[in-house]
mmCIF file of C-alpha atoms in Angstrom:
data_model
loop_
_atom_site.group_PDB
_atom_site.id
_atom_site.type_symbol
_atom_site.label_atom_id
_atom_site.label_comp_id
_atom_site.label_asym_id
_atom_site.label_seq_id
_atom_site.Cartn_x
_atom_site.Cartn_y
_atom_site.Cartn_z
ATOM 1 C CA MET A 76 -40.870 -15.095 0.273
ATOM 2 C CA GLU A 77 -41.108 -13.621 -3.458
ATOM 3 C CA ILE A 78 -41.659 -9.970 -1.706
ATOM 4 C CA LEU A 79 -38.202 -10.672 0.346
ATOM 5 C CA THR A 80 -36.675 -12.390 -2.814
ATOM 6 C CA PHE A 81 -37.783 -9.147 -4.892
ATOM 7 C CA LEU A 82 -36.387 -6.804 -1.822
ATOM 8 C CA TYR A 83 -33.349 -8.770 -2.013
ATOM 9 C CA TYR A 84 -32.834 -8.086 -5.655
ATOM 10 C CA PHE A 85 -33.411 -4.549 -5.585
ATOM 11 C CA LEU A 86 -30.947 -3.873 -2.510
ATOM 12 C CA LEU A 87 -28.144 -5.930 -4.717
ATOM 13 C CA ILE A 88 -29.232 -3.530 -7.857
ATOM 14 C CA ILE A 89 -28.722 -0.731 -5.358
ATOM 15 C CA TRP A 90 -25.389 -1.893 -3.950
ATOM 16 C CA TYR A 91 -23.847 -2.474 -7.384
ATOM 17 C CA ILE A 92 -24.968 1.004 -8.865
ATOM 18 C CA GLY A 93 -23.748 2.336 -5.461
ATOM 19 C CA VAL A 94 -20.296 0.592 -5.966
ATOM 20 C CA MET A 95 -19.321 2.054 -9.642
ATOM 21 C CA THR A 96 -20.698 5.865 -8.400
ATOM 22 C CA LEU A 97 -18.425 5.281 -5.692
ATOM 23 C CA ILE A 98 -15.672 4.017 -7.546
ATOM 24 C CA ILE A 99 -15.822 7.090 -9.998
ATOM 25 C CA TYR A 100 -15.832 9.368 -7.154
ATOM 26 C CA LEU A 101 -13.085 7.857 -5.582
ATOM 27 C CA TYR A 102 -11.262 8.080 -8.966
ATOM 28 C CA ASN A 103 -12.138 11.894 -9.758
ATOM 29 C CA HIS A 104 -11.169 13.003 -6.244
ATOM 30 C CA ASN A 105 -8.520 10.922 -5.357
ATOM 31 C CA TYR A 106 -6.515 10.240 -8.642
ATOM 32 C CA LYS A 107 -7.977 12.238 -11.611
ATOM 33 C CA PRO A 108 -4.813 15.057 -11.576
ATOM 34 C CA HIS A 109 -5.331 18.693 -10.854
ATOM 35 C CA PRO A 110 -5.896 20.864 -14.265
ATOM 36 C CA ASN A 111 -1.931 21.292 -16.060
ATOM 37 C CA HIS A 112 -1.164 24.805 -16.744
ATOM 38 C CA PHE A 113 2.442 23.911 -17.496
ATOM 39 C CA TYR A 114 2.827 23.018 -21.138
ATOM 40 C CA GLN A 115 6.498 23.166 -21.960
ATOM 41 C CA LYS A 116 8.265 20.125 -23.011
ATOM 42 C CA TYR A 117 11.739 21.266 -21.386
ATOM 43 C CA TYR A 118 12.369 23.201 -18.439
ATOM 44 C CA GLU A 119 15.987 24.173 -18.200
ATOM 45 C CA GLU A 120 17.143 24.895 -14.587
ATOM 46 C CA LEU A 121 16.085 23.237 -11.646
ATOM 47 C CA PRO A 122 12.553 23.677 -10.839
ATOM 48 C CA SER A 123 12.433 24.147 -7.164
ATOM 49 C CA ASP A 124 15.065 23.743 -4.278
ATOM 50 C CA LEU A 125 13.792 20.379 -3.297
ATOM 51 C CA ASP A 126 16.261 17.855 -1.259
ATOM 52 C CA ALA A 127 16.738 14.179 -2.923
ATOM 53 C CA GLY A 128 14.837 12.859 -0.500
ATOM 54 C CA GLU A 129 11.644 15.184 -0.967
ATOM 55 C CA LEU A 130 12.294 14.957 -4.686
ATOM 56 C CA SER A 131 12.097 11.170 -4.420
ATOM 57 C CA ILE A 132 8.986 11.170 -2.425
ATOM 58 C CA LEU A 133 7.063 13.626 -4.939
ATOM 59 C CA LEU A 134 8.187 11.577 -8.087
ATOM 60 C CA TYR A 135 7.805 8.054 -6.899
ATOM 61 C CA ARG A 136 5.815 8.278 -3.294
ATOM 62 C CA LYS A 137 8.900 6.167 -1.546
ATOM 63 C CA ILE A 138 12.341 6.705 -1.278
ATOM 64 C CA GLU A 139 14.135 5.182 -4.261
ATOM 65 C CA PRO A 140 17.542 3.452 -3.628
ATOM 66 C CA GLN A 141 19.465 6.087 -5.891
ATOM 67 C CA VAL A 142 18.745 8.626 -3.289
ATOM 68 C CA PHE A 143 21.514 6.750 -1.315
ATOM 69 C CA THR A 144 24.170 8.002 -3.848
ATOM 70 C CA THR A 145 23.298 11.535 -3.094
ATOM 71 C CA VAL A 146 23.763 11.527 0.244
ATOM 72 C CA ILE A 147 27.239 10.501 -0.078
ATOM 73 C CA LEU A 148 27.617 13.409 -2.258
ATOM 74 C CA SER A 149 25.807 15.629 0.385
ATOM 75 C CA LEU A 150 28.455 14.398 3.126
ATOM 76 C CA ILE A 151 31.443 15.250 0.493
ATOM 77 C CA LYS A 152 29.791 18.787 -0.082
ATOM 78 C CA LYS A 153 29.770 19.310 3.587
ATOM 79 C CA GLY A 154 33.017 18.300 4.411
ATOM 80 C CA ALA A 155 32.306 15.337 6.370
ATOM 81 C CA LEU A 156 33.746 13.134 4.038
ATOM 82 C CA GLU A 157 37.306 13.839 2.050
ATOM 83 C CA LEU A 158 37.689 12.706 -1.368
ATOM 84 C CA LYS A 159 40.765 11.986 -3.179
ATOM 85 C CA PHE A 160 41.817 10.297 -6.164
ATOM 86 C CA TYR A 161 45.334 8.033 -6.634
ATOM 87 C CA GLU A 162 46.516 4.447 -7.582
ATOM 88 C CA GLU A 163 43.518 4.669 -10.021
ATOM 89 C CA ASP A 164 40.842 4.580 -7.429
ATOM 90 C CA TYR A 165 38.655 6.971 -4.893
ATOM 91 C CA HIS A 166 39.583 7.188 -1.657
ATOM 92 C CA PHE A 167 37.700 8.458 1.188
ATOM 93 C CA LYS A 168 38.232 9.713 4.704
ATOM 94 C CA ILE A 169 35.650 10.300 7.339
ATOM 95 C CA VAL A 170 35.788 14.059 9.193
ATOM 96 C CA ASN A 171 34.224 13.835 12.599
ATOM 97 C CA ALA A 172 33.622 17.527 13.460
ATOM 98 C CA PRO A 173 30.158 17.635 15.090
ATOM 99 C CA GLY A 174 30.417 21.429 16.221
ATOM 100 C CA ARG A 175 32.183 22.551 12.576
ATOM 101 C CA ILE A 176 29.348 19.931 10.448
ATOM 102 C CA LYS A 177 26.055 20.167 10.807
ATOM 103 C CA LEU A 178 24.477 16.657 9.288
ATOM 104 C CA SER A 179 20.874 15.596 9.429
ATOM 105 C CA ARG A 180 19.683 12.199 11.326
ATOM 106 C CA SER A 181 19.905 10.304 7.582
ATOM 107 C CA GLU A 182 23.299 11.561 6.963
ATOM 108 C CA VAL A 183 24.587 10.529 10.561
ATOM 109 C CA VAL A 184 23.374 6.909 9.546
ATOM 110 C CA ILE A 185 24.962 6.868 6.116
ATOM 111 C CA GLN A 186 28.416 7.928 7.871
ATOM 112 C CA ASP A 187 27.819 5.095 10.695
ATOM 113 C CA PHE A 188 27.615 2.642 7.771
ATOM 114 C CA LEU A 189 30.820 4.102 5.829
ATOM 115 C CA MET A 190 32.981 3.693 9.405
ATOM 116 C CA SER A 191 32.240 -0.245 8.929
ATOM 117 C CA ILE A 192 33.740 -0.512 5.585
ATOM 118 C CA GLY A 193 37.482 0.702 6.297
ATOM 119 C CA LYS A 194 39.967 1.061 8.878
ATOM 120 C CA MET A 195 39.925 4.330 11.044
ATOM 121 C CA GLY A 196 37.190 5.792 8.768
ATOM 122 C CA GLU A 197 39.067 5.369 5.673
ATOM 123 C CA PHE A 198 38.201 3.130 2.793
ATOM 124 C CA SER A 199 38.609 3.354 -0.934
ATOM 125 C CA LEU A 200 35.665 2.500 -3.888
ATOM 126 C CA LYS A 201 37.029 -0.909 -4.566
ATOM 127 C CA GLU A 202 37.049 -1.883 -0.895
ATOM 128 C CA MET A 203 33.275 -0.495 -0.395
ATOM 129 C CA ALA A 204 32.520 -2.617 -3.405
ATOM 130 C CA ILE A 205 34.408 -6.064 -1.895
ATOM 131 C CA PHE A 206 32.795 -5.368 1.626
ATOM 132 C CA CYS A 207 29.278 -5.037 -0.086
ATOM 133 C CA GLY A 208 30.237 -8.585 -1.514
ATOM 134 C CA THR A 209 30.614 -10.336 1.552
ATOM 135 C CA LYS A 210 28.190 -11.827 3.762
ATOM 136 C CA LYS A 211 28.690 -9.467 6.567
ATOM 137 C CA GLY A 212 28.702 -6.473 4.285
ATOM 138 C CA ASP A 213 25.177 -7.769 2.820
ATOM 139 C CA SER A 214 24.039 -7.606 6.338
ATOM 140 C CA GLU A 215 25.420 -4.501 7.279
ATOM 141 C CA PHE A 216 24.216 -2.549 4.236
ATOM 142 C CA LEU A 217 20.742 -3.943 4.433
ATOM 143 C CA PHE A 218 20.469 -3.099 7.995
ATOM 144 C CA GLN A 219 21.600 0.434 7.855
ATOM 145 C CA PHE A 220 19.699 0.627 4.192
ATOM 146 C CA ASP A 221 16.862 0.160 5.816
ATOM 147 C CA LEU A 222 17.241 2.214 8.432
ATOM 148 C CA TRP A 223 18.354 5.337 6.375
ATOM 149 C CA LYS A 224 15.435 4.992 4.261
ATOM 150 C CA ASN A 225 12.810 5.505 7.093
ATOM 151 C CA VAL A 226 14.994 8.143 8.789
ATOM 152 C CA LEU A 227 15.086 9.996 5.296
ATOM 153 C CA ARG A 228 11.289 9.321 4.855
ATOM 154 C CA ARG A 229 10.311 11.116 8.301
ATOM 155 C CA GLU A 230 12.676 14.040 7.311
ATOM 156 C CA SER A 231 11.177 14.462 3.968
ATOM 157 C CA SER A 232 7.663 14.353 4.629
ATOM 158 C CA LYS A 233 7.471 17.717 6.060
ATOM 159 C CA LYS A 234 5.765 19.240 2.951
ATOM 160 C CA ARG A 235 2.443 17.980 1.910
ATOM 161 C CA PHE A 236 2.612 16.861 -1.369
ATOM 162 C CA PHE A 237 -0.137 14.727 -1.796
ATOM 163 C CA ASP A 238 -3.988 15.566 -1.507
ATOM 164 C CA GLU A 239 -6.021 13.999 1.624
ATOM 165 C CA LYS A 240 -7.840 10.992 0.514
ATOM 166 C CA LYS A 241 -11.301 11.331 0.441
ATOM 167 C CA GLY A 242 -14.220 8.505 0.588
ATOM 168 C CA TYR A 243 -13.050 6.274 3.043
ATOM 169 C CA ALA A 244 -15.832 6.208 5.418
ATOM 170 C CA MET A 245 -18.126 5.365 2.235
ATOM 171 C CA VAL A 246 -15.763 2.837 1.038
ATOM 172 C CA LYS A 247 -15.918 1.090 4.381
ATOM 173 C CA LEU A 248 -19.945 1.621 4.229
ATOM 174 C CA ALA A 249 -20.095 -0.177 1.178
ATOM 175 C CA LYS A 250 -17.819 -3.047 1.873
ATOM 176 C CA ASN A 251 -19.791 -3.557 5.292
ATOM 177 C CA PHE A 252 -23.089 -3.532 3.273
ATOM 178 C CA GLY A 253 -21.929 -5.985 0.519
ATOM 179 C CA ILE A 254 -20.805 -8.336 3.530
ATOM 180 C CA LEU A 255 -24.329 -8.276 4.729
ATOM 181 C CA LEU A 256 -25.617 -8.957 1.220
ATOM 182 C CA LEU A 257 -23.188 -12.171 0.775
ATOM 183 C CA ILE A 258 -24.241 -13.626 4.217
ATOM 184 C CA VAL A 259 -27.952 -13.091 3.825
ATOM 185 C CA ASN A 260 -27.666 -14.528 -0.175
ATOM 186 C CA PHE A 261 -26.329 -17.915 1.875
ATOM 187 C CA ILE A 262 -28.242 -17.991 5.021
ATOM 188 C CA GLY A 263 -31.541 -17.045 2.952
ATOM 189 C CA GLY A 264 -31.185 -19.397 0.769
ATOM 190 C CA TYR A 265 -31.473 -17.418 -2.360
ATOM 191 C CA HIS A 266 -27.891 -18.826 -3.814
ATOM 192 C CA LEU A 267 -28.025 -16.146 -6.587
ATOM 193 C CA PHE A 268 -24.557 -15.779 -8.310
ATOM 194 C CA THR A 269 -25.004 -12.029 -8.068
ATOM 195 C CA GLY A 270 -25.038 -12.172 -4.688
ATOM 196 C CA TYR A 271 -21.996 -14.124 -4.315
ATOM 197 C CA SER A 272 -19.813 -11.751 -6.543
ATOM 198 C CA THR A 273 -20.437 -9.215 -4.152
ATOM 199 C CA VAL A 274 -16.998 -10.529 -2.708
ATOM 200 C CA LEU A 275 -15.165 -9.335 -5.729
ATOM 201 C CA PRO A 276 -16.280 -5.372 -5.184
ATOM 202 C CA ILE A 277 -16.082 -6.369 -1.358
ATOM 203 C CA LEU A 278 -12.355 -7.380 -1.754
ATOM 204 C CA PHE A 279 -11.537 -4.545 -4.692
ATOM 205 C CA LEU A 280 -12.734 -1.409 -3.058
ATOM 206 C CA PRO A 281 -10.224 -1.457 -0.097
ATOM 207 C CA PHE A 282 -7.366 -2.405 -2.512
ATOM 208 C CA PHE A 283 -8.340 0.494 -4.913
ATOM 209 C CA PHE A 284 -9.042 3.064 -2.097
ATOM 210 C CA SER A 285 -5.101 2.289 -1.018
ATOM 211 C CA ILE A 286 -3.542 2.456 -4.073
ATOM 212 C CA LEU A 287 -5.099 5.649 -5.226
ATOM 213 C CA TYR A 288 -2.884 9.065 -4.803
ATOM 214 C CA ARG A 289 -2.949 12.708 -6.264
ATOM 215 C CA ARG A 290 -0.528 15.149 -5.903
ATOM 216 C CA THR A 291 -1.648 18.938 -4.348
ATOM 217 C CA GLU A 292 -2.445 21.590 -7.272
ATOM 218 C CA HIS A 293 1.088 23.218 -6.359
ATOM 219 C CA TYR A 294 2.843 19.939 -6.661
ATOM 220 C CA SER A 295 1.176 18.658 -9.728
ATOM 221 C CA GLU A 296 2.511 21.742 -11.713
ATOM 222 C CA GLU A 297 6.090 20.997 -9.779
ATOM 223 C CA TYR A 298 6.008 17.555 -10.904
ATOM 224 C CA GLU A 299 5.403 18.496 -14.531
ATOM 225 C CA LYS A 300 8.306 20.756 -14.205
ATOM 226 C CA TRP A 301 10.657 18.127 -13.301
ATOM 227 C CA MET A 302 9.470 15.997 -15.713
ATOM 228 C CA ALA A 303 10.104 18.585 -18.272
ATOM 229 C CA PHE A 304 13.717 19.044 -16.553
ATOM 230 C CA GLY A 305 14.254 15.211 -16.944
ATOM 231 C CA ASN A 306 13.530 15.736 -20.861
ATOM 232 C CA TYR A 307 16.012 18.559 -20.770
ATOM 233 C CA LEU A 308 18.821 16.456 -19.187
ATOM 234 C CA ASP A 309 17.788 13.615 -22.018
ATOM 235 C CA HIS A 310 18.570 16.240 -24.786
ATOM 236 C CA LEU A 311 21.646 18.527 -23.214
ATOM 237 C CA LYS A 312 23.113 18.321 -26.367
ATOM 238 C CA GLU A 313 20.567 20.000 -28.353
ATOM 239 C CA PHE A 314 21.041 23.135 -25.842
ATOM 240 C CA PRO A 315 23.845 25.807 -25.861
ATOM 241 C CA GLU A 316 26.126 25.026 -23.252
ATOM 242 C CA SER A 317 25.481 27.994 -20.692
ATOM 243 C CA LYS A 318 24.025 26.201 -17.535
ATOM 244 C CA GLU A 319 26.314 24.735 -14.841
ATOM 245 C CA ILE A 320 25.460 21.022 -15.052
ATOM 246 C CA HIS A 321 27.235 20.121 -11.717
ATOM 247 C CA ASP A 322 24.318 21.503 -10.151
ATOM 248 C CA PHE A 323 22.126 19.095 -11.417
ATOM 249 C CA THR A 324 23.931 16.102 -10.340
ATOM 250 C CA MET A 325 21.748 14.873 -7.204
ATOM 251 C CA SER A 326 18.500 15.590 -9.199
ATOM 252 C CA ALA A 327 19.589 13.729 -12.411
ATOM 253 C CA ILE A 328 19.954 10.569 -10.214
ATOM 254 C CA VAL A 329 16.811 11.112 -8.472
ATOM 255 C CA LEU A 330 15.213 11.449 -11.941
ATOM 256 C CA LYS A 331 17.201 8.381 -13.242
ATOM 257 C CA LYS A 332 19.066 10.431 -15.680
ATOM 258 C CA MET A 333 22.729 10.072 -14.497
ATOM 259 C CA ASN A 334 23.235 8.485 -17.770
ATOM 260 C CA ALA A 335 22.206 11.130 -20.000
ATOM 261 C CA LEU A 336 24.457 13.922 -17.942
ATOM 262 C CA TYR A 337 27.515 11.053 -17.904
ATOM 263 C CA GLN A 338 27.078 10.882 -21.854
ATOM 264 C CA TYR A 339 27.016 14.406 -22.244
ATOM 265 C CA LYS A 340 29.978 15.493 -19.714
ATOM 266 C CA SER A 341 32.080 12.003 -20.086
ATOM 267 C CA ASP A 342 35.315 13.619 -19.672
ATOM 268 C CA ASP A 343 34.317 15.591 -16.624
ATOM 269 C CA LYS A 344 36.207 14.283 -13.442
ATOM 270 C CA SER A 345 33.386 15.239 -11.097
ATOM 271 C CA ILE A 346 30.425 13.714 -13.418
ATOM 272 C CA ILE A 347 32.580 10.585 -13.956
ATOM 273 C CA PHE A 348 33.282 10.234 -10.300
ATOM 274 C CA ALA A 349 29.202 10.722 -9.291
ATOM 275 C CA ASN A 350 28.465 7.973 -12.033
ATOM 276 C CA THR A 351 31.063 5.661 -10.988
ATOM 277 C CA LEU A 352 30.006 6.043 -7.379
ATOM 278 C CA HIS A 353 26.349 5.622 -8.540
ATOM 279 C CA GLN A 354 26.708 2.468 -10.275
ATOM 280 C CA THR A 355 28.886 0.972 -7.221
ATOM 281 C CA LEU A 356 26.258 1.667 -4.933
ATOM 282 C CA MET A 357 23.285 0.260 -6.862
ATOM 283 C CA LYS A 358 25.416 -2.901 -7.630
ATOM 284 C CA CYS A 359 25.773 -2.990 -3.775
ATOM 285 C CA TYR A 360 22.174 -2.432 -3.412
ATOM 286 C CA ARG A 361 21.291 -5.211 -5.900
ATOM 287 C CA HIS A 362 23.666 -7.580 -4.235
ATOM 288 C CA ALA A 363 22.564 -7.264 -1.136
ATOM 289 C CA TYR A 364 18.906 -7.909 -1.722
ATOM 290 C CA LEU A 365 19.430 -10.676 -4.051
ATOM 291 C CA ASN A 366 21.633 -12.354 -1.428
ATOM 292 C CA GLY A 367 19.605 -11.178 1.468
ATOM 293 C CA ASN A 368 16.506 -12.847 -0.132
ATOM 294 C CA ARG A 369 14.745 -9.511 0.048
ATOM 295 C CA SER A 370 12.302 -8.033 -2.144
ATOM 296 C CA PHE A 371 13.017 -7.861 -5.849
ATOM 297 C CA THR A 372 10.953 -4.692 -6.331
ATOM 298 C CA ASN A 373 12.625 -1.861 -8.193
ATOM 299 C CA ILE A 374 15.743 -3.661 -8.217
ATOM 300 C CA TRP A 375 16.974 -3.709 -11.814
ATOM 301 C CA SER A 376 15.137 -0.239 -12.544
ATOM 302 C CA SER A 377 17.576 1.564 -10.028
ATOM 303 C CA LYS A 378 20.028 3.090 -12.877
#
């Protein structure tokens, strides 16, 4: 009996050492960033031609709600949505020209949603805000938003931003062996505290593995450039006006730097419109999710 107890103690010690070693391995291979070769504090131009959905995944690993605004701006830029300003409001008209205007599937989803707001494909920004404040509007917004997000996620996942995870087989082996040790501790009558404590690493390892991620070497550097570009947007007034900042609007929205761009050019009509549209859409998003009893995750950070 003493030999079996000693053997059980020995296996417990080996398992705990193995778990700690595995945690270090998972951190080094699935989370620890690649060596950084970019050290600039500011980056004064767009680091790449990533679209809004791809940039959101690179930065946040998901489609953030502010990307919704960039799709409306894209529809206007492509001519699929006409924009006019009169009577102290922005007015939109949907243009249906399948042969002339090429839209992505995610843009079509948004266009379909916009069709439900006004009459004959025409509506104003105020009408959009009122529509999103109704029960029907909340339901329609939530449905179309979730559909759009899933479609855009598929469209934006063609590039490999993150390394493939390593060590899943080892996590599974450690978990199963820990469960075995837990069962033996009970059935064998050992009732050791260290034996029952195996339940903590058993639960922790799969969770720890699931939250780990690491950008590829190429996109790690690009991520740093985008962060430096965000710093540049925050300090635009410190730089000579030599850039066409209108090209930065969509990226600024995804980077959550639209306020910085607006403060820098608060008298620019296109910047004013983009900021007003963004604020309206984010109010729609917050209202729809609050009223629909959905998840509160990232609702108040979408500014």
